[in-house]
Short mmCIF file of C-alpha atoms in Angstrom, two decimals:
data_model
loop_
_atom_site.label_atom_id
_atom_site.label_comp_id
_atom_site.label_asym_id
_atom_site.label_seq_id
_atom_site.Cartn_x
_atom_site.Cartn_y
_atom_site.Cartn_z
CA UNK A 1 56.81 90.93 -131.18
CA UNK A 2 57.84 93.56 -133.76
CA UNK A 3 57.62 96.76 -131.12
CA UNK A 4 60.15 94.93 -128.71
CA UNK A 5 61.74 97.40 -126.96
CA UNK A 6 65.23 95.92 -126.76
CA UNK A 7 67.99 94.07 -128.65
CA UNK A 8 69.34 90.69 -127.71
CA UNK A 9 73.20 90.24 -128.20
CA UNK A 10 72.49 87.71 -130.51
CA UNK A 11 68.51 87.09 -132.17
CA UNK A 12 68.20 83.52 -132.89
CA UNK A 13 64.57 83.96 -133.63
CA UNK A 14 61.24 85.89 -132.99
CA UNK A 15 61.29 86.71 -129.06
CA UNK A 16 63.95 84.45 -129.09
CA UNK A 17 68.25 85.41 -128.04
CA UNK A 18 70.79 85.24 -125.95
CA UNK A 19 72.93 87.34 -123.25
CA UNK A 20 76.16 86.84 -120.98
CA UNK A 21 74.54 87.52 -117.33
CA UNK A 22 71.44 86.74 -115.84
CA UNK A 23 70.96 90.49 -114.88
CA UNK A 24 70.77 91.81 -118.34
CA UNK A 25 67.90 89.15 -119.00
CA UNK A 26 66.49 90.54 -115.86
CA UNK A 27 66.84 94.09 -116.88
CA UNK A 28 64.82 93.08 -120.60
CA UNK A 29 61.99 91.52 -118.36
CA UNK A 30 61.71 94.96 -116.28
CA UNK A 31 61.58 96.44 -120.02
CA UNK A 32 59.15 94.25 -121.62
CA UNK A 33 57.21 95.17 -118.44
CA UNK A 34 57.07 98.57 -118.66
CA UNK A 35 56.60 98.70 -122.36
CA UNK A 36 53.89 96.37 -122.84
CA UNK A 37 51.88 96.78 -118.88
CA UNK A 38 52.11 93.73 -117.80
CA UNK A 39 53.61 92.09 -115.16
CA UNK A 40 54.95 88.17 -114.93
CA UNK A 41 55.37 86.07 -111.44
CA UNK A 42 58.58 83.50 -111.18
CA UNK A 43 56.49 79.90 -110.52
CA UNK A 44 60.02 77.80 -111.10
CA UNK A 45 63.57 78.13 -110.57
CA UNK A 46 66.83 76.52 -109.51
CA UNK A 47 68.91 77.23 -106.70
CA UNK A 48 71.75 79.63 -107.69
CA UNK A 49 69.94 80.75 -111.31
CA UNK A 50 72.35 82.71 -113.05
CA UNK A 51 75.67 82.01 -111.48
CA UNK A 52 75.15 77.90 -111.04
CA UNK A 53 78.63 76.02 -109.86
CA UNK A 54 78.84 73.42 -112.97
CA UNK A 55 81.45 70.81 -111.40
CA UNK A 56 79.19 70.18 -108.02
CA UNK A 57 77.52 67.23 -110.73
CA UNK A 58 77.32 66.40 -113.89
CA UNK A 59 75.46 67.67 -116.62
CA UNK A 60 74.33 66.51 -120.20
CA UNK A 61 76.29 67.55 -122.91
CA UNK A 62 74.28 68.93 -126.27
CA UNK A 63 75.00 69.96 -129.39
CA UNK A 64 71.06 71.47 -130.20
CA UNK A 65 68.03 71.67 -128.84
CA UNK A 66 65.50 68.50 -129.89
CA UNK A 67 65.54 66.70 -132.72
CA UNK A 68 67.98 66.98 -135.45
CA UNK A 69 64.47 67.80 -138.58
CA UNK A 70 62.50 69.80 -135.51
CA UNK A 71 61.98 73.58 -137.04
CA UNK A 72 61.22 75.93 -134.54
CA UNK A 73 62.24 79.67 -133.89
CA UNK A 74 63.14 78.98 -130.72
CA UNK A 75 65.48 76.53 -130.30
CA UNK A 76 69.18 76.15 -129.89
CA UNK A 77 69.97 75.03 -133.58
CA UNK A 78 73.73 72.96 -134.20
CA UNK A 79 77.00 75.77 -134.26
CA UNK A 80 79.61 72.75 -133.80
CA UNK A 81 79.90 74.10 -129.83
CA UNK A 82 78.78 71.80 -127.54
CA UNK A 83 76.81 72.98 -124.49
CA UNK A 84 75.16 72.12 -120.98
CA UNK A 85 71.96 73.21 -120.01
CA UNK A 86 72.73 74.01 -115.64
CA UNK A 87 69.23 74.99 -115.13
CA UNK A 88 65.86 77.08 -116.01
CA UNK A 89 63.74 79.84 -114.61
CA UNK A 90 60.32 80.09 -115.55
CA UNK A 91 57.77 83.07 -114.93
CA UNK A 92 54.05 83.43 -115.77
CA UNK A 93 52.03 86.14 -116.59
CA UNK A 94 50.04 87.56 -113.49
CA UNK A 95 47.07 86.74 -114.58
CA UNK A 96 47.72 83.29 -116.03
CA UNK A 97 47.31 79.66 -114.82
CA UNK A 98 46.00 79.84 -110.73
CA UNK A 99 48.71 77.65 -108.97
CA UNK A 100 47.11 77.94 -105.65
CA UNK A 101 43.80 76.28 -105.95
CA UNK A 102 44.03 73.33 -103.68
CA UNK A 103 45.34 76.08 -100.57
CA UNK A 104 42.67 78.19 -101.51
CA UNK A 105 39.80 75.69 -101.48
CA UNK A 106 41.44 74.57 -97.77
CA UNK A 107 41.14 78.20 -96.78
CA UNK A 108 37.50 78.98 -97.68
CA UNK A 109 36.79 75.62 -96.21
CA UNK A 110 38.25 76.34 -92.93
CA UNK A 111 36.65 79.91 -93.52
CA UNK A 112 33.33 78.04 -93.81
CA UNK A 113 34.16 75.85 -90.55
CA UNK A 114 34.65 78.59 -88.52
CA UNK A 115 38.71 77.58 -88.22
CA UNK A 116 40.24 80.90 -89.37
CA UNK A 117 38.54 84.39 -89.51
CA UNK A 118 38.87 86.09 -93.14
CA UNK A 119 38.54 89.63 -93.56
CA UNK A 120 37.87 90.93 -96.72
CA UNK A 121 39.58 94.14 -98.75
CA UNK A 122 37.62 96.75 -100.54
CA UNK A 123 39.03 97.04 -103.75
CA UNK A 124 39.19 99.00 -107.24
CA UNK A 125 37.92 95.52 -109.24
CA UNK A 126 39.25 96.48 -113.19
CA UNK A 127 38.65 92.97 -113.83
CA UNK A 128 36.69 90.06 -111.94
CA UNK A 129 39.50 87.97 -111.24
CA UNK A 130 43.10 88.24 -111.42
CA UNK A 131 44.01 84.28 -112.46
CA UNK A 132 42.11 83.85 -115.87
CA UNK A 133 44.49 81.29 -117.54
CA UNK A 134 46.69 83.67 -119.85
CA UNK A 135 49.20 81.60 -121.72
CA UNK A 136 51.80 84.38 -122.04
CA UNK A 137 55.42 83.01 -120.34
CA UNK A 138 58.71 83.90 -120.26
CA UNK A 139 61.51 81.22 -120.33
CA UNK A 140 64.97 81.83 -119.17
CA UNK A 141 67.81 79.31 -119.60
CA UNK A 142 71.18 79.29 -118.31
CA UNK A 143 73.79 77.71 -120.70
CA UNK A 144 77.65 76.95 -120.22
CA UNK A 145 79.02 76.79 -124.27
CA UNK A 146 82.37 75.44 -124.82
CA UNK A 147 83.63 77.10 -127.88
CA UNK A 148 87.29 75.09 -127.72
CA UNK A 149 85.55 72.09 -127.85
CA UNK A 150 83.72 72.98 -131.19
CA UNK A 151 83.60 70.56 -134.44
CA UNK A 152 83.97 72.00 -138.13
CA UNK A 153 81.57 69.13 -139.65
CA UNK A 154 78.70 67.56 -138.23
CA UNK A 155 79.08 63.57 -138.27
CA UNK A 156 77.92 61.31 -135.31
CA UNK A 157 82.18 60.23 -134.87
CA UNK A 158 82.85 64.14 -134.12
CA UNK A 159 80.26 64.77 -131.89
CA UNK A 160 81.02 61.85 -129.61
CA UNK A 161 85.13 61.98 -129.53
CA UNK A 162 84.76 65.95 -128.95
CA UNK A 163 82.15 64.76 -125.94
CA UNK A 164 84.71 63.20 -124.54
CA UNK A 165 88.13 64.99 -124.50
CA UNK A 166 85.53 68.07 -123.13
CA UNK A 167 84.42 65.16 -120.08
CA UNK A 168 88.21 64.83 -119.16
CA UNK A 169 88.88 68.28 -119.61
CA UNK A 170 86.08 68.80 -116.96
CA UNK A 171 87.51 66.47 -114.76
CA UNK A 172 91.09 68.00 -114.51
CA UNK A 173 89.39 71.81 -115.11
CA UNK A 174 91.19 72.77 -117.74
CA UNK A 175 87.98 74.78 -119.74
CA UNK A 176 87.33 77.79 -120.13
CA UNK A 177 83.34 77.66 -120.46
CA UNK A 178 80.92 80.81 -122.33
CA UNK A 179 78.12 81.42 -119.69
CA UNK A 180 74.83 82.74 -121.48
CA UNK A 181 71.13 83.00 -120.51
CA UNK A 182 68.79 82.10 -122.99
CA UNK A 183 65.38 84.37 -123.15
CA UNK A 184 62.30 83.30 -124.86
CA UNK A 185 59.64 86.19 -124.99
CA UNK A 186 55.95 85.69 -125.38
CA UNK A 187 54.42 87.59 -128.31
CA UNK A 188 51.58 90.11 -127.62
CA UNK A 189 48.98 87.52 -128.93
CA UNK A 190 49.98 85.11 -126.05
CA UNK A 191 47.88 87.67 -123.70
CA UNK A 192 44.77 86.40 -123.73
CA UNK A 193 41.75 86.75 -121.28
CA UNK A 194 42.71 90.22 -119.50
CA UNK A 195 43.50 93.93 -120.34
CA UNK A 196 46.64 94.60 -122.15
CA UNK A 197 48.24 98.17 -122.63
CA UNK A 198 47.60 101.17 -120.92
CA UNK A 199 43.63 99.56 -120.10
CA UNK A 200 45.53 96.81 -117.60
CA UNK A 201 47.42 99.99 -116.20
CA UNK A 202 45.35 99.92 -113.27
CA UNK A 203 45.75 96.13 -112.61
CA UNK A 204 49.53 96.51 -112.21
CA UNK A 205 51.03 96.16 -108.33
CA UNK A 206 52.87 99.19 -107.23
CA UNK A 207 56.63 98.50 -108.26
CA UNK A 208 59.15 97.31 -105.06
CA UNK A 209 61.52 100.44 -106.43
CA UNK A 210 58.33 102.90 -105.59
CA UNK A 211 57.56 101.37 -102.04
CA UNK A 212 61.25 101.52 -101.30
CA UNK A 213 61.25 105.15 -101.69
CA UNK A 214 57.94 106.12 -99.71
CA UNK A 215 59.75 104.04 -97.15
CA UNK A 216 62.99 106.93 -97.23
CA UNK A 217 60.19 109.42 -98.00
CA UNK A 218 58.41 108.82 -94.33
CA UNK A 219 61.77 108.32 -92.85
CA UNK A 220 62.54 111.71 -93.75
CA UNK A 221 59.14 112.59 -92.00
CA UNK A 222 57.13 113.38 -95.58
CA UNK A 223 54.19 111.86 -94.65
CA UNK A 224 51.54 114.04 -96.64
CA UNK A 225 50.16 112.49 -99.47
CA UNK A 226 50.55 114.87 -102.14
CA UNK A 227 54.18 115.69 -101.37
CA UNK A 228 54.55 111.77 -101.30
CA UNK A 229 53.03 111.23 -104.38
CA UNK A 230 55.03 114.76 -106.23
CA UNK A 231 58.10 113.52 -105.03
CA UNK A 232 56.94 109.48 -106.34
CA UNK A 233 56.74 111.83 -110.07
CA UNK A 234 59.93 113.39 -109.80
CA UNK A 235 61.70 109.72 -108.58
CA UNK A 236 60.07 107.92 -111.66
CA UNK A 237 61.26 110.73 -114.17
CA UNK A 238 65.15 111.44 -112.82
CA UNK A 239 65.85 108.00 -111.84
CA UNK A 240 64.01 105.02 -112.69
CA UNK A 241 63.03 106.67 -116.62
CA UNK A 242 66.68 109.27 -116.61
CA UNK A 243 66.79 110.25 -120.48
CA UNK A 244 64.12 107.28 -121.42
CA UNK A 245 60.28 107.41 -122.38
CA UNK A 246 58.40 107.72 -119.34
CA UNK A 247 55.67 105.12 -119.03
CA UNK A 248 51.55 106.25 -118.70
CA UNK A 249 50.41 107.71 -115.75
CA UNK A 250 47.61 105.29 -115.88
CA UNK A 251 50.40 102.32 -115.04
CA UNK A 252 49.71 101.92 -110.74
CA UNK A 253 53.00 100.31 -111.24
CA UNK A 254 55.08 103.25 -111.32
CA UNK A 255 52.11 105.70 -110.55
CA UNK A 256 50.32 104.28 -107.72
CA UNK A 257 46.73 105.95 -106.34
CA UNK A 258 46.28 107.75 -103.08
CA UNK A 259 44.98 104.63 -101.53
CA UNK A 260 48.20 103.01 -102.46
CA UNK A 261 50.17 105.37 -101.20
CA UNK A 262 48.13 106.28 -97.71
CA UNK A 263 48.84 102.21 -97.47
CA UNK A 264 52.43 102.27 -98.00
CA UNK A 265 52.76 104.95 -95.62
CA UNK A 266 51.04 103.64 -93.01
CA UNK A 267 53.05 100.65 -92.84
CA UNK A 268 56.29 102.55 -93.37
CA UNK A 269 55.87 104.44 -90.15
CA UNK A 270 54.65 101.56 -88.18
CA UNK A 271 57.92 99.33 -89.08
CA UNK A 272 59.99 102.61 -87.93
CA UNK A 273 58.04 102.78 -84.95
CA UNK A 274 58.34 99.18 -84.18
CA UNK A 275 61.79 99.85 -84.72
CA UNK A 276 62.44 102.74 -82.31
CA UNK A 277 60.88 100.68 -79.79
CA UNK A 278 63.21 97.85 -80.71
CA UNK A 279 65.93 99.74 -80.27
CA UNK A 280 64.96 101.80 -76.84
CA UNK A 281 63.97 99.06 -74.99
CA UNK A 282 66.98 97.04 -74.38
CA UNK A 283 69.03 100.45 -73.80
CA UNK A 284 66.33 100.94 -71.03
CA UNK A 285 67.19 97.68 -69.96
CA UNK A 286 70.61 98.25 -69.69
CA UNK A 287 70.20 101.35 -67.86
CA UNK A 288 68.23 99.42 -65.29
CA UNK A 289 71.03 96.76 -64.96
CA UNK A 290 73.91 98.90 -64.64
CA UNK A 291 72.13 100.81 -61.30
CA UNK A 292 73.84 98.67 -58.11
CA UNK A 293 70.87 99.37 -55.89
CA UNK A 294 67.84 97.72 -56.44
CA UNK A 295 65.74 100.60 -54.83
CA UNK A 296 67.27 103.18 -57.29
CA UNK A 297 66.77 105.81 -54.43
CA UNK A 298 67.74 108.55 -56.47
CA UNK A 299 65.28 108.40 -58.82
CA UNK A 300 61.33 108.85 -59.29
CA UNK A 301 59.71 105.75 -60.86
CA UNK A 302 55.65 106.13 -62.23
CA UNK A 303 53.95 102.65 -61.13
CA UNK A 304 50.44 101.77 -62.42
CA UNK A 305 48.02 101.05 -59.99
CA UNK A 306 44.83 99.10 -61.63
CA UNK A 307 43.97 100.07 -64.95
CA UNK A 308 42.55 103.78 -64.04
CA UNK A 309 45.06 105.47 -62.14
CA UNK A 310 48.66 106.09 -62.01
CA UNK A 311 50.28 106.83 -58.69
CA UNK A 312 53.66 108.86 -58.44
CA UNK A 313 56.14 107.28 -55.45
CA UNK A 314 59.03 108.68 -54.31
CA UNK A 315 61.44 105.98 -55.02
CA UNK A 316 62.99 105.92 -51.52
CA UNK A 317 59.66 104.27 -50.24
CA UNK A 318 59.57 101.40 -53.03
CA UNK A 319 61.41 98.36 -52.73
CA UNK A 320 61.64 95.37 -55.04
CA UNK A 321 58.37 94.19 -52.97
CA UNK A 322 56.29 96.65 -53.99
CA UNK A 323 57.07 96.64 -57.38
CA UNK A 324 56.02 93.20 -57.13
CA UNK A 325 52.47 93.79 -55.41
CA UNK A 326 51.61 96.70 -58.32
CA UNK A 327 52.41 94.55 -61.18
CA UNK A 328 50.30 90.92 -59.40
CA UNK A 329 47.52 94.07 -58.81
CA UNK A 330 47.76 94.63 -62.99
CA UNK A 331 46.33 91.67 -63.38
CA UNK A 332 43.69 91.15 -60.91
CA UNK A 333 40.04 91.76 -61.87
CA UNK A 334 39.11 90.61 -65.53
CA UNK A 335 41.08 88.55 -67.85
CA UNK A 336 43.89 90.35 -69.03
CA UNK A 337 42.93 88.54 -72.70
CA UNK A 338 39.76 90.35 -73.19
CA UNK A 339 40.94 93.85 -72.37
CA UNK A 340 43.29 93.13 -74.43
CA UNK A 341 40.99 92.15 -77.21
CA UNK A 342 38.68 95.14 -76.56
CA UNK A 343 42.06 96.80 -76.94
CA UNK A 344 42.75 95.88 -80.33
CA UNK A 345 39.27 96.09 -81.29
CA UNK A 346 38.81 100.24 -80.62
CA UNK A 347 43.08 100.37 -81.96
CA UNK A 348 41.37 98.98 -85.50
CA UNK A 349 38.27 101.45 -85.54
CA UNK A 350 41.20 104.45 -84.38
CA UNK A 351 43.14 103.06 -87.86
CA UNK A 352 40.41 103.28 -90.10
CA UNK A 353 39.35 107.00 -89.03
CA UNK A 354 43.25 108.08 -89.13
CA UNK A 355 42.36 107.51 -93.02
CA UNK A 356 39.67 110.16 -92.77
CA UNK A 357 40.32 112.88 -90.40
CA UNK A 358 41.81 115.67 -92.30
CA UNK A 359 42.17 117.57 -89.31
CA UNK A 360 46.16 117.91 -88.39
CA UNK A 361 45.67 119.41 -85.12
CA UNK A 362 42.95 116.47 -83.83
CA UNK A 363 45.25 114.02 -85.35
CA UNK A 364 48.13 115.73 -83.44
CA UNK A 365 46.14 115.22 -79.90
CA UNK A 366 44.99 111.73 -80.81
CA UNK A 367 48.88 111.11 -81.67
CA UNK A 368 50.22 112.68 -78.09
CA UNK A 369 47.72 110.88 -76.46
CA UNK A 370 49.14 107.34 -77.93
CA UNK A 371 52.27 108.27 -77.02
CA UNK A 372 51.94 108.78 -73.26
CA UNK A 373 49.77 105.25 -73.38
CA UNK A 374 52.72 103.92 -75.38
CA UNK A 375 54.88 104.42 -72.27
CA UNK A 376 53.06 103.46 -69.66
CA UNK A 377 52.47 100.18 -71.78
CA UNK A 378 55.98 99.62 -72.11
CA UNK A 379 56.82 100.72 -68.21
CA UNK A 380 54.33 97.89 -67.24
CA UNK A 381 56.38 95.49 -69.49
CA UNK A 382 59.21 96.62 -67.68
CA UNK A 383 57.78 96.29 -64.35
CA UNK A 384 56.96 92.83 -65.18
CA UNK A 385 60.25 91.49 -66.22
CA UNK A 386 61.88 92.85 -63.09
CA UNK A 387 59.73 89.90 -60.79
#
């Protein structure tokens, strides 16, 4: 493409060069991104791409890519330096060729059966479907060249007695091989049957860079959408774009919406939650272990009794007995499955009003309120490992 917004150490061709590591070709794909809004998907790789160990078995050794008469602008033409081709990593564009559709027939099938319970998303819909067969790729090779190895005229003798002082030299290890990754870019015209440009901004997924930071963001306790979302601005312009064209603020990619974010959010503080509780648990644990006497006399313990009440006891009048007896009477009455499902059921309704209620002191109650049945949850967990 002629508006290709970077510069291969060598062109060999249209969309078509070379570079020494695999994360400057990585780096030109984040570019191309950006520059064009689009997005590609790895679909095929090998193990190692970019840094493959070229003695663990043997490899073909090439002078040029296909035939000797082919013409294309995107092949390895004849230099004299043989070459081995370790491996290839291939990437589609999102919205090309659906590689899923036998697992997705089994799902709506079991869907259909009854088998598995499928909950659908609301959406923004800028398009009816994301997989609509685009042909756009991107091709990355990973090539060892052996410049000492190189021939000064092109004969059939040359080629196969330089082929074979480089297979001894690889036997004993004495080469010194030129590690490059070969890109082949797709031209703008290989986009076909979506939204290109700033219209397909809105079909971008938020960047892995951007939910990284709203991660730090709520770890820092900046929760608030707007603050989220001005601080998002100020991350894209000082860090990821420092001194560089900034991209549209119609990309999601880099700009996501409020739904995006309120998403992000939400799951950022429930993984730091999860991972408070982690963390406190086994210290509680340990706390419990280290006390020599079982009756922990000293000490005031709150035991449930049922699932209405909660009883203070002096600790002096409960043994190991009667912790027993209050955690067998937890589970007396109905099945402790269908509470628990009733459980879950009003937790998901309480979720999808925390995305509506505006109203910081309500959510404040409705937050204090979780946290006292948090611990009395977790103190009945406890109770139970102790029989």
């Amino acid at each position: 493409m002629a508006d290709r917004p970077f510069t291969f150490l060598e062109t060999l061709g249209e969309n078509f060069g070379y570079v020494f590591s695999v994360e400057e070709a990585y780096k030109f794909i984040g570019e191309l991104e950006t520059k064009t809004t689009t997005k590609f998907t790895c679909y095929t790789t090998v193990k190692d791409f970019g840094a493959i160990d070229y003695t663990k078995r043997s490899h073909k050794i090439c002078w040029e890519d296909g035939k000797k008469d082919e013409q294309s602008s995107r092949r390895i033409a004849f230099t004299g330096i043989p070459y081995m081709c370790l491996g290839e990593k291939k990437y589609d564009c999102q919205h090309g060729k659906d590689r899923n559709v036998s697992l997705k027939r089994k799902r709506r099938q079991a869907a259909e059966n009854g088998d598995i319970v499928v909950t659908k998303k609301r959406r923004v819909q800028v398009q009816s479907i994301r997989k609509v067969n685009c042909t756009a790729r991107i091709k990355l090779r990973e090539i060892l060249m052996f410049p000492e190895f190189k021939i000064l005229k092109d004969t059939e003798w040359r080629r196969k007695f330089s082929s074979s002082k480089l297979r001894a030299a690889l036997k004993t290890g004495n080469v010194h091989p030129e590690r490059r990754i070969y890109i082949e870019f797709p031209s703008n015209s290989d986009h076909q049957n979506h939204l290109v440009g700033e219209a397909g901004g809105m079909c971008q997924p938020v960047d892995k860079r951007i939910i990284y930071r709203i991660h730090e963001l709520v770890a820092d306790g900046i929760k608030d959408v707007n603050q989220v979302r001005h601080q998002l601005e100020l991350f894209v312009k000082n860090v990821l774009f420092r001194d560089k064209e900034l991209p549209k603020t119609t990309n999601r990619r880099f700009y996501p919406t409020t739904k995006d974010i309120r998403t992000h959010v939400y799951q950022a503080t429930v993984k730091n939650r999860k991972s408070s509780q982690e963390s406190s648990v086994p210290d509680q644990l340990a706390s419990s272990t280290d006390t020599p006497d079982v009756s922990m006399v000293d000490h005031e313990l709150p035991i449930m009794e049922s699932r209405v009440s909660v009883v203070e006891l002096p600790i002096s009048n409960v043994t190991f007995e009667t912790i027993q007896a209050n955690a067998v009477g937890l589970s007396e009455g109905d099945d402790p499955q269908v509470e628990g499902q009733k459980c879950r059921d009003l937790l998901e309704q309480i979720k999808q009003l925390t995305f509506e209620v505006q109203d910081k002191e309500v959510l404040a109650r409705v937050n204090s309120r979780f946290q006292e049945v948090l611990d009395e949850m977790q103190l009945s967990c406890c109770v139970r490992q102790c029989r």
